[in-house]
Each structure stands twice: as structure tokens, then as C-alpha cells.
């Protein structure tokens, strides 16, 4: 096979439900053309639907139990407390590690848990890139480990796009009436700007990398559709009843705009990749819309995941890929093996996915090896024992909190670490339960509930584990003990009771409970599916069909509902409807053994033994002990597809399975009434009290500042802060200065600095000095956010044209013979503008800070117009000699004037 270039594009939360109408309306021309020249289909997600776990499954071709990323944060074993999951947490090789050791170059941008960057053959910009900040005295500050190779750090750092750089041209396509928003009261515009600028940053650095670095494999991850959807899907058409007309009209176009923006970015990526590149576009899950949007958020750290839909998108285009074709049954875990197949590399038998060979015009021969973990070579993984520094870990946590991925863990490191450990085990247990590894999941659930018995979601997990592990009576007792008043049962636990009753052959009781659960949430398709299962078990086929169809009315992509329908039609002997429903099921979730079995029966009855054979074999691949599938294959090989050896093989397997059933209950089924000690569950009232205490509905407001009020003079370096300090001193206000930095040619009248203020982040007690609140303190803009919030501050912020500031800084650096930020004047001006905008915005939005912005050129030209504003801002008692302030201003010291 000829050497390929492969581009993998991740659009978090992209959904065909949103894409298809936009394509039909002509709003996504690039994606339309891409799909017409390639393949597309649903991409079934994994459980739980949490992005760090999912995208690392894409990268490693393995599920979370193997790759080791179990959520957003984990206990920090080095520094204590918690840290985000990182590349050092991953236990196995990613695709780029495999490709590195095989001699391919990979460029990776923004991937979940890719920080710190691994030293692979190629380049990496990690998911910490949007933590890049501009510091006036140092330039672009990029956390260590954000970029590989290190020498590219400053080059790629400059592609960070800041929210304040966005203009009307960027904002109005999303929010046409943005100018009408009162940003002091409505922070949604700033949320929007942050998401858009972060997205633009990833795209800018990705395209720069494609333009300047050679590559065989390129992977770019965009999280913006997910973030835009979480913030603005409430306002997406059709209008939700709890959304005001005003908000709906203001924000209804944001999600549509997000997809259109991604279409524009896709155009540039494809242009840079070229026609000989194979491109895969995928998402990890979809996003609820229309009537399925949640009306409330679960009270748990991963609550926003309630918005995530079961199916993401998959599309591929390139040489050798089919044109304008639909594919069915793809799963997120299949993306990685498909990429390996594109490079003609073998698939590890320990990988959990399969190559999607159906995308090829001529499917390649798929080779296998036991495991890539055992293949030696320079794979670029971090050496064992590599850990993040305390500072890097804290900075990454701050970014995660700011982005809303996790809650602020607080100051109690021990408690934060325990919470993170419990949450990670909860996520892993949910995946194990989804994989039907019930005993493993049960062991974790028991541990979790012993430590967190007051959280109902953990009790529900334990109940489901008991149920699926076969301990039906214990599951029932746990639920009844946790909710003695059955009328207070949550819907999920009522379903557990119903399933337990069904397993103990109390069909009427199960039906009653399902009907009650249905009344609690008539829009939950899962309840209608389970109700259909009960009717099916009772041979009430018409009722079962009606229940499954009701589930499909709510959610037409429910593979379980289609599978249930296929079973109904098989039992009724309708082969055509059986096949149609079964194909709908496996087309959505390929791993649906009963649907494959039903399809096989319909095909065999319809005289198509070859396709029936394939369907039965597929069913057995996912459920090897399916007795009736072996019986059907025995019959086929005995007559329509004569093969005595295979007929004998399946007869023997069927005979063995039938013998086990005749011998009595399996160990699992014998557990039905088995007992062992369960954790003690507090009363509902106590659980609610603890939940309110640990996770209040409303976040506690920061305590009102109760300390002193300080006067600060701030601004960018070389913006006129020294002049303002001189004026305040002349006006009668004492100055906080240590005299360490003496006057020179750059500041002939002195700097008026207090060096100790630079340590304020580590030593907040500095402000406790007696009488300091009566003095003016000079603090450059970078220090302001580090000030303790126990006090209040009046901040005089000096504003000078950034071109003048840059010129003044260059002049001073040149005279001193020191190293500055090593930026071009254009880059310095851009960075200074961003930093000042950010600093002023922070001051205006933060409680406890009052700001007065002073235009430096205006002050020098007309001090008489400015001094009254200073007196009004600070009060006459602080400036008793205001008239003396005029004499301090020396216009000749306004050098480096703009123009």
C-alpha cells in the first residue's frame, strides 16, 4: 500500500441532528462536498460519556480500564491535592507513539490529556495551550511542557488568540444584536468570546503547524461545539418554554454559527492537507436538542454530561475511500484501529475496536499482533516517574476550573484528593457495568458507597451492579432501605426495583413499577424500551410493539428500541419487518447480538442462508453462549450450507449449553436470593442534608471584604505610573516606597516603588503593616489579581498608547543592555493591548475593586481636567493639597509620543 498522509479532526459533540439541516440549507458547503466524496455514518459513543475518557480511547484504541484516564481530575501523588489527568497518567501507547516508533512524523494539537507534551517524532501543542498568557516584561508565557519541541515554544505561543482581539466581524455572525447586551449584568457574551477565542487559537496553531512542519499524521481536537452547545443550546430553536423571548432572540443563532465557523475551519484544513491526504472527521458524542434537552442539571461533578447524546459523527474522505456512501455500526473505539489500517500497520489483539474496513473501495488485509505495548522502539512516551511540577499542576487546575470542566477543589487537599479518587472509581465502575463486567463494577461500587453513602447516584450505581451481577433480592433490599417511602423513589431506582421483580418472576409487580416510572418521565425512551421488554416476556406483542414505537417517537436513533421491535416481529413471524428493524438496530449500534440473531432468523426463513450465516456468526462474536444462534448454525450447516464439521461443532456447543441449562441455575442466577452485608445507607433526610452541605444548589458567595481600603496606582510598565505617584505625593498623600530603585535617565524624578509588593501572592500579610492603607502603593497590572480579597481597593489605572509604551520599553532595555521579551514591535504592541484589556476587564468585574482609568497623554496635556477626577475618586481627605499636583507634571518627560 502506498504511503498515506492521514488527518484526524475531532469536533467534540458534533451531531448529525444539527449538521444535516444546515447542509440542506446550504450553510455548510465544505462539509457537504467532503461527505459527497466520502463516507459518513453515526458513531456510537462509549460509557460514561466524558470527553477525557472518550478521546483517549480514540487515541489508544483501548477503553478506560486499559488506558488509565478515568475522568477530568485525579489525586496528585506528588504534591497532594488533585491535578488534571495528563499524558503521564496514560498507561498505554497512543497512535502517535506507535507511529513514532514506526518512523512516521505526527503533529498533535489540543488533544485531551496530552499535557505535558511527549517527545515524539513530530510536534505537539497540548490541551494546556489556551493557558498561554502575555506578560509585558517577559512576552508570551507558555507553561513548561505545553509545546514540543521546546525551541518552538515562543513561535507557537504567539498564535494564542485573546478574547479582547475579537471584533464585531467575529461576534455578529453568532450574536447579531450583541451591541444591545449589558455586559455588567449579562456575562454570556464574555463566555462566548472565551470559547470562540480558544477555538481560534487551536485552529491558528494547527494551521501554522501544517504550513511549517512535515507530517504523516495530523490530529487536531476542537472543543468549541461542545462548549457553545452547553452554554447556548438552551436558546437554540425550537424555543424552550422556560426561555424568555428576549434571550431566545439574542442567542438563538450561536449554535448554528458554531457549526458554520467549523465548516470554514474545515475548508482551510483540507486545503493545507491536500487531495492525497485521507481525512477522518469524528465526534465523541452528540448533543441533545429539541424536546430532549434536559430541564435541570444533575447535582454531580459530571452533571453537564446529561446533555450528551448517544451518537456522534463519523466521516472519511480520501484516496481509496468510497464515495457518497453511508456506513453503519461504527463505534468511537473503532477510529484508532481504522487509522492504523490506513498506515497498513497491524492491530493489537488487546485493542478494543475494529478497523472500519467498510470505508474502503478495496478493503486491505488486516494484520494483527498480540500487543503494541510489547513492540520496542523510540515511541516518545514519557519515561516512568515523569510528573508535573506543583506550579504546572496548579496552573492546569485553574484552567480546568475556569473552563467549567471541574469544580474548584478548594483548600482542603486531602478532601479534594479523596473526592477525585471516588469520582474516578465511579466513572470506571460505570464503564465496567456497561461492558457487563458486573463483578468488577460491583467491587468498586461497594467501596464507593461505603465512603459516600449519602449520594443517591452512588446508591443507584450499587443497586444496578447488584442487579446485573444477579443479586436481585439484595438490590431490592438496598433500594427499599434507602427509600422506605416508595412514593419518593427516583425513576432510576424504580426501574431497578422493576427489573429485580421481573428477574424474580413477579411480572405484574414489574409492570406496575415500570408504568409508575413512565409517568414520572414520559419522555425517557429507556423506560418505554424496558416496558416493551416486560410485555415481550409476557407475550403481549401488540403492547410491546406500541412501547418500542413510543421510544422511537422520542428518540429515533435508539438501537435498543429497534432491537426490541425486531424481536417482536420475529416472534410474530414477519420476516420483512424483522429484517428491517434488526438492520436499523445494528446500523446504529453494531454490538447488538440479539438484533444480529433476529436478522439471521429472518434471512434464513427468507431463503438467504449465506447472509443468515454471517448474521448468526456476528451475534456469537458478541455473545458466544447464545444457544439459539448455535442451533440455527447447526441447522444451516446440516442442510442449506452443507458442512458436516461445522454442523457437528455447533451441535456440540448447543448440546453443552442446553445441558448446563438443564442442570439447573448458573452460579450467577443462584445469586438471586444470596445475601451478604451491604453498606449502611443514611435516611433520605440525612442524605439530602449531606448533599446540600457538600454540593449546595447555589455556590456560596465570596465573603464581603472586611479589611482595609488601599489606594493603588497601576498600569502597564512605562505607562505613567511614576508620574501619578509623584502627583499623589504632592497632593498630600503618603507614598509606599523603599527607595531601592533610584531615579535615572528613564525616570528622572524616581520610580516610587515598593519592592515587597511583588511578593504579595505568597505573602498577603504584607498589607497588614500599620498605616499602609493610608499610603498610595504602586503595583503593575500583573500583580492586581494576586491581591488578597479580604480588603478593598481603589485603583488608578494609567492608560497610555501601547505604541508609546512599546517604544519606551525598547528604549529603556537598549540603554540598560538587558534582554526584553525578544518580540518584534508588532508582537509586543499586540500583547500589551491584550494584557491591558484583560486587566481592565478583570478590575471592572471583580468585587472589591473600584477603578479610575487615567489617559496619560491627556493628563500631561491638561492636568487641570484630570485632577478633579482624582479628588472625587479618592476624596479630599486623602488629597488635601490637590492644587500642588499641577506643578509636578512636566510635559517634556512625555517622550516616545505616538506619531
PDB file of N, CA and C in Angstrom, residues 45-97:
ATOM      1  N   UNK A  45     -21.114   6.220  20.863  1.00  0.00           N
ATOM      2  CA  UNK A  45     -20.187   6.622  21.909  1.00  0.00           C
ATOM      3  C   UNK A  45     -19.962   5.474  22.889  1.00  0.00           C
ATOM      4  N   UNK A  46     -19.147   5.720  23.886  1.00  0.00           N
ATOM      5  CA  UNK A  46     -18.855   4.760  24.935  1.00  0.00           C
ATOM      6  C   UNK A  46     -19.453   5.278  26.247  1.00  0.00           C
ATOM      7  N   UNK A  47     -19.404   4.482  27.272  1.00  0.00           N
ATOM      8  CA  UNK A  47     -19.896   4.898  28.582  1.00  0.00           C
ATOM      9  C   UNK A  47     -18.758   4.900  29.589  1.00  0.00           C
ATOM     10  N   UNK A  48     -18.752   5.871  30.511  1.00  0.00           N
ATOM     11  CA  UNK A  48     -19.599   7.060  30.565  1.00  0.00           C
ATOM     12  C   UNK A  48     -19.167   8.077  29.515  1.00  0.00           C
ATOM     13  N   UNK A  49     -20.081   8.985  29.192  1.00  0.00           N
ATOM     14  CA  UNK A  49     -19.838   9.919  28.088  1.00  0.00           C
ATOM     15  C   UNK A  49     -19.092  11.139  28.621  1.00  0.00           C
ATOM     16  N   UNK A  50     -17.805  10.952  28.898  1.00  0.00           N
ATOM     17  CA  UNK A  50     -16.944  12.007  29.430  1.00  0.00           C
ATOM     18  C   UNK A  50     -15.755  12.179  28.488  1.00  0.00           C
ATOM     19  N   UNK A  51     -15.543  13.388  28.031  1.00  0.00           N
ATOM     20  CA  UNK A  51     -14.590  13.639  26.954  1.00  0.00           C
ATOM     21  C   UNK A  51     -13.174  13.133  27.209  1.00  0.00           C
ATOM     22  N   UNK A  52     -12.562  13.347  28.390  1.00  0.00           N
ATOM     23  CA  UNK A  52     -11.190  12.858  28.559  1.00  0.00           C
ATOM     24  C   UNK A  52     -11.070  11.347  28.361  1.00  0.00           C
ATOM     25  N   UNK A  53     -12.053  10.600  28.845  1.00  0.00           N
ATOM     26  CA  UNK A  53     -12.033   9.150  28.681  1.00  0.00           C
ATOM     27  C   UNK A  53     -12.233   8.778  27.215  1.00  0.00           C
ATOM     28  N   UNK A  54     -13.163   9.458  26.563  1.00  0.00           N
ATOM     29  CA  UNK A  54     -13.523   9.103  25.193  1.00  0.00           C
ATOM     30  C   UNK A  54     -12.400   9.405  24.203  1.00  0.00           C
ATOM     31  N   UNK A  55     -11.840  10.615  24.277  1.00  0.00           N
ATOM     32  CA  UNK A  55     -10.811  10.985  23.301  1.00  0.00           C
ATOM     33  C   UNK A  55      -9.517  10.215  23.523  1.00  0.00           C
ATOM     34  N   UNK A  56      -9.277   9.754  24.751  1.00  0.00           N
ATOM     35  CA  UNK A  56      -8.111   8.902  24.958  1.00  0.00           C
ATOM     36  C   UNK A  56      -8.373   7.479  24.480  1.00  0.00           C
ATOM     37  N   UNK A  57      -9.637   7.068  24.427  1.00  0.00           N
ATOM     38  CA  UNK A  57      -9.958   5.791  23.786  1.00  0.00           C
ATOM     39  C   UNK A  57      -9.737   5.873  22.281  1.00  0.00           C
ATOM     40  N   UNK A  58     -10.051   7.018  21.688  1.00  0.00           N
ATOM     41  CA  UNK A  58      -9.743   7.220  20.271  1.00  0.00           C
ATOM     42  C   UNK A  58      -8.233   7.127  20.056  1.00  0.00           C
ATOM     43  N   UNK A  59      -7.466   7.786  20.917  1.00  0.00           N
ATOM     44  CA  UNK A  59      -6.018   7.870  20.732  1.00  0.00           C
ATOM     45  C   UNK A  59      -5.322   6.539  20.974  1.00  0.00           C
ATOM     46  N   UNK A  60      -5.844   5.716  21.892  1.00  0.00           N
ATOM     47  CA  UNK A  60      -5.150   4.483  22.277  1.00  0.00           C
ATOM     48  C   UNK A  60      -5.783   3.217  21.715  1.00  0.00           C
ATOM     49  N   UNK A  61      -6.987   3.324  21.152  1.00  0.00           N
ATOM     50  CA  UNK A  61      -7.743   2.172  20.656  1.00  0.00           C
ATOM     51  C   UNK A  61      -8.182   1.261  21.799  1.00  0.00           C
ATOM     52  N   UNK A  62      -8.183   1.797  23.032  1.00  0.00           N
ATOM     53  CA  UNK A  62      -8.498   0.980  24.194  1.00  0.00           C
ATOM     54  C   UNK A  62      -9.473   1.715  25.103  1.00  0.00           C
ATOM     55  N   UNK A  63     -10.220   0.945  25.881  1.00  0.00           N
ATOM     56  CA  UNK A  63     -11.167   1.518  26.817  1.00  0.00           C
ATOM     57  C   UNK A  63     -10.447   2.008  28.074  1.00  0.00           C
ATOM     58  N   UNK A  64     -11.181   2.746  28.895  1.00  0.00           N
ATOM     59  CA  UNK A  64     -10.560   3.481  30.002  1.00  0.00           C
ATOM     60  C   UNK A  64      -9.859   2.575  31.007  1.00  0.00           C
ATOM     61  N   UNK A  65     -10.378   1.375  31.248  1.00  0.00           N
ATOM     62  CA  UNK A  65      -9.731   0.475  32.210  1.00  0.00           C
ATOM     63  C   UNK A  65      -8.292   0.206  31.789  1.00  0.00           C
ATOM     64  N   UNK A  66      -8.045   0.189  30.481  1.00  0.00           N
ATOM     65  CA  UNK A  66      -6.698  -0.086  29.984  1.00  0.00           C
ATOM     66  C   UNK A  66      -5.862   1.181  29.848  1.00  0.00           C
ATOM     67  N   UNK A  67      -6.476   2.284  29.356  1.00  0.00           N
ATOM     68  CA  UNK A  67      -5.626   3.451  29.103  1.00  0.00           C
ATOM     69  C   UNK A  67      -5.399   4.314  30.341  1.00  0.00           C
ATOM     70  N   UNK A  68      -6.248   4.204  31.365  1.00  0.00           N
ATOM     71  CA  UNK A  68      -5.937   4.830  32.642  1.00  0.00           C
ATOM     72  C   UNK A  68      -6.463   6.232  32.864  1.00  0.00           C
ATOM     73  N   UNK A  69      -7.159   6.819  31.887  1.00  0.00           N
ATOM     74  CA  UNK A  69      -7.750   8.152  32.066  1.00  0.00           C
ATOM     75  C   UNK A  69      -9.204   7.957  32.453  1.00  0.00           C
ATOM     76  N   UNK A  70      -9.547   8.267  33.702  1.00  0.00           N
ATOM     77  CA  UNK A  70     -10.868   7.912  34.230  1.00  0.00           C
ATOM     78  C   UNK A  70     -11.726   9.131  34.542  1.00  0.00           C
ATOM     79  N   UNK A  71     -11.462  10.262  33.920  1.00  0.00           N
ATOM     80  CA  UNK A  71     -12.263  11.452  34.169  1.00  0.00           C
ATOM     81  C   UNK A  71     -11.450  12.699  33.919  1.00  0.00           C
ATOM     82  N   UNK A  72     -11.788  13.754  34.652  1.00  0.00           N
ATOM     83  CA  UNK A  72     -11.117  15.036  34.467  1.00  0.00           C
ATOM     84  C   UNK A  72      -9.929  15.213  35.414  1.00  0.00           C
ATOM     85  N   UNK A  73     -10.090  14.805  36.686  1.00  0.00           N
ATOM     86  CA  UNK A  73      -9.026  15.036  37.655  1.00  0.00           C
ATOM     87  C   UNK A  73      -8.752  13.769  38.450  1.00  0.00           C
ATOM     88  N   UNK A  74      -7.536  13.712  39.009  1.00  0.00           N
ATOM     89  CA  UNK A  74      -7.116  12.573  39.798  1.00  0.00           C
ATOM     90  C   UNK A  74      -6.333  13.079  41.010  1.00  0.00           C
ATOM     91  N   UNK A  75      -6.167  12.252  42.033  1.00  0.00           N
ATOM     92  CA  UNK A  75      -5.306  12.658  43.156  1.00  0.00           C
ATOM     93  C   UNK A  75      -3.887  12.907  42.666  1.00  0.00           C
ATOM     94  N   UNK A  76      -3.255  13.941  43.212  1.00  0.00           N
ATOM     95  CA  UNK A  76      -1.875  14.266  42.850  1.00  0.00           C
ATOM     96  C   UNK A  76      -0.951  13.545  43.827  1.00  0.00           C
ATOM     97  N   UNK A  77      -0.260  12.489  43.379  1.00  0.00           N
ATOM     98  CA  UNK A  77       0.546  11.693  44.313  1.00  0.00           C
ATOM     99  C   UNK A  77       1.832  12.396  44.736  1.00  0.00           C
ATOM    100  N   UNK A  78       2.225  13.438  44.022  1.00  0.00           N
ATOM    101  CA  UNK A  78       3.491  14.118  44.298  1.00  0.00           C
ATOM    102  C   UNK A  78       3.287  15.324  45.202  1.00  0.00           C
ATOM    103  N   UNK A  79       2.328  16.186  44.842  1.00  0.00           N
ATOM    104  CA  UNK A  79       2.156  17.454  45.540  1.00  0.00           C
ATOM    105  C   UNK A  79       0.975  17.463  46.508  1.00  0.00           C
ATOM    106  N   UNK A  80       0.201  16.374  46.538  1.00  0.00           N
ATOM    107  CA  UNK A  80      -1.008  16.369  47.345  1.00  0.00           C
ATOM    108  C   UNK A  80      -2.139  17.080  46.630  1.00  0.00           C
ATOM    109  N   UNK A  81      -3.344  16.933  47.095  1.00  0.00           N
ATOM    110  CA  UNK A  81      -4.490  17.550  46.444  1.00  0.00           C
ATOM    111  C   UNK A  81      -4.840  16.831  45.159  1.00  0.00           C
ATOM    112  N   UNK A  82      -5.244  17.591  44.140  1.00  0.00           N
ATOM    113  CA  UNK A  82      -5.679  16.997  42.876  1.00  0.00           C
ATOM    114  C   UNK A  82      -4.967  17.676  41.709  1.00  0.00           C
ATOM    115  N   UNK A  83      -5.017  16.995  40.580  1.00  0.00           N
ATOM    116  CA  UNK A  83      -4.476  17.544  39.336  1.00  0.00           C
ATOM    117  C   UNK A  83      -5.309  17.000  38.179  1.00  0.00           C
ATOM    118  N   UNK A  84      -5.315  17.664  37.031  1.00  0.00           N
ATOM    119  CA  UNK A  84      -5.984  17.089  35.874  1.00  0.00           C
ATOM    120  C   UNK A  84      -5.261  15.816  35.415  1.00  0.00           C
ATOM    121  N   UNK A  85      -6.013  14.896  34.843  1.00  0.00           N
ATOM    122  CA  UNK A  85      -5.368  13.753  34.186  1.00  0.00           C
ATOM    123  C   UNK A  85      -4.473  14.292  33.074  1.00  0.00           C
ATOM    124  N   UNK A  86      -3.286  13.722  32.947  1.00  0.00           N
ATOM    125  CA  UNK A  86      -2.305  14.221  31.987  1.00  0.00           C
ATOM    126  C   UNK A  86      -1.745  13.058  31.174  1.00  0.00           C
ATOM    127  N   UNK A  87      -0.810  13.385  30.296  1.00  0.00           N
ATOM    128  CA  UNK A  87      -0.170  12.343  29.487  1.00  0.00           C
ATOM    129  C   UNK A  87       0.637  11.383  30.357  1.00  0.00           C
ATOM    130  N   UNK A  88       1.060  11.829  31.540  1.00  0.00           N
ATOM    131  CA  UNK A  88       1.783  10.930  32.437  1.00  0.00           C
ATOM    132  C   UNK A  88       0.836   9.954  33.136  1.00  0.00           C
ATOM    133  N   UNK A  89      -0.468  10.228  33.095  1.00  0.00           N
ATOM    134  CA  UNK A  89      -1.460   9.324  33.690  1.00  0.00           C
ATOM    135  C   UNK A  89      -1.802   8.173  32.742  1.00  0.00           C
ATOM    136  N   UNK A  90      -1.583   8.381  31.454  1.00  0.00           N
ATOM    137  CA  UNK A  90      -1.947   7.368  30.458  1.00  0.00           C
ATOM    138  C   UNK A  90      -0.998   6.177  30.564  1.00  0.00           C
ATOM    139  N   UNK A  91      -1.557   4.972  30.570  1.00  0.00           N
ATOM    140  CA  UNK A  91      -0.766   3.770  30.836  1.00  0.00           C
ATOM    141  C   UNK A  91      -0.304   3.060  29.567  1.00  0.00           C
ATOM    142  N   UNK A  92      -0.826   3.461  28.410  1.00  0.00           N
ATOM    143  CA  UNK A  92      -0.527   2.724  27.174  1.00  0.00           C
ATOM    144  C   UNK A  92      -0.145   3.699  26.067  1.00  0.00           C
ATOM    145  N   UNK A  93       0.312   3.138  24.961  1.00  0.00           N
ATOM    146  CA  UNK A  93       0.738   3.950  23.832  1.00  0.00           C
ATOM    147  C   UNK A  93      -0.470   4.550  23.110  1.00  0.00           C
ATOM    148  N   UNK A  94      -0.291   5.791  22.684  1.00  0.00           N
ATOM    149  CA  UNK A  94      -1.265   6.416  21.791  1.00  0.00           C
ATOM    150  C   UNK A  94      -0.823   6.172  20.347  1.00  0.00           C
ATOM    151  N   UNK A  95      -1.718   6.483  19.415  1.00  0.00           N
ATOM    152  CA  UNK A  95      -1.402   6.275  17.996  1.00  0.00           C
ATOM    153  C   UNK A  95      -0.095   6.958  17.631  1.00  0.00           C
ATOM    154  N   UNK A  96       0.118   8.201  18.155  1.00  0.00           N
ATOM    155  CA  UNK A  96       1.329   8.926  17.774  1.00  0.00           C
ATOM    156  C   UNK A  96       2.586   8.267  18.326  1.00  0.00           C
ATOM    157  N   UNK A  97       2.475   7.532  19.436  1.00  0.00           N
ATOM    158  CA  UNK A  97       3.626   6.776  19.938  1.00  0.00           C
ATOM    159  C   UNK A  97       3.941   5.597  19.026  1.00  0.00           C
TER     160      UNK A  97
END
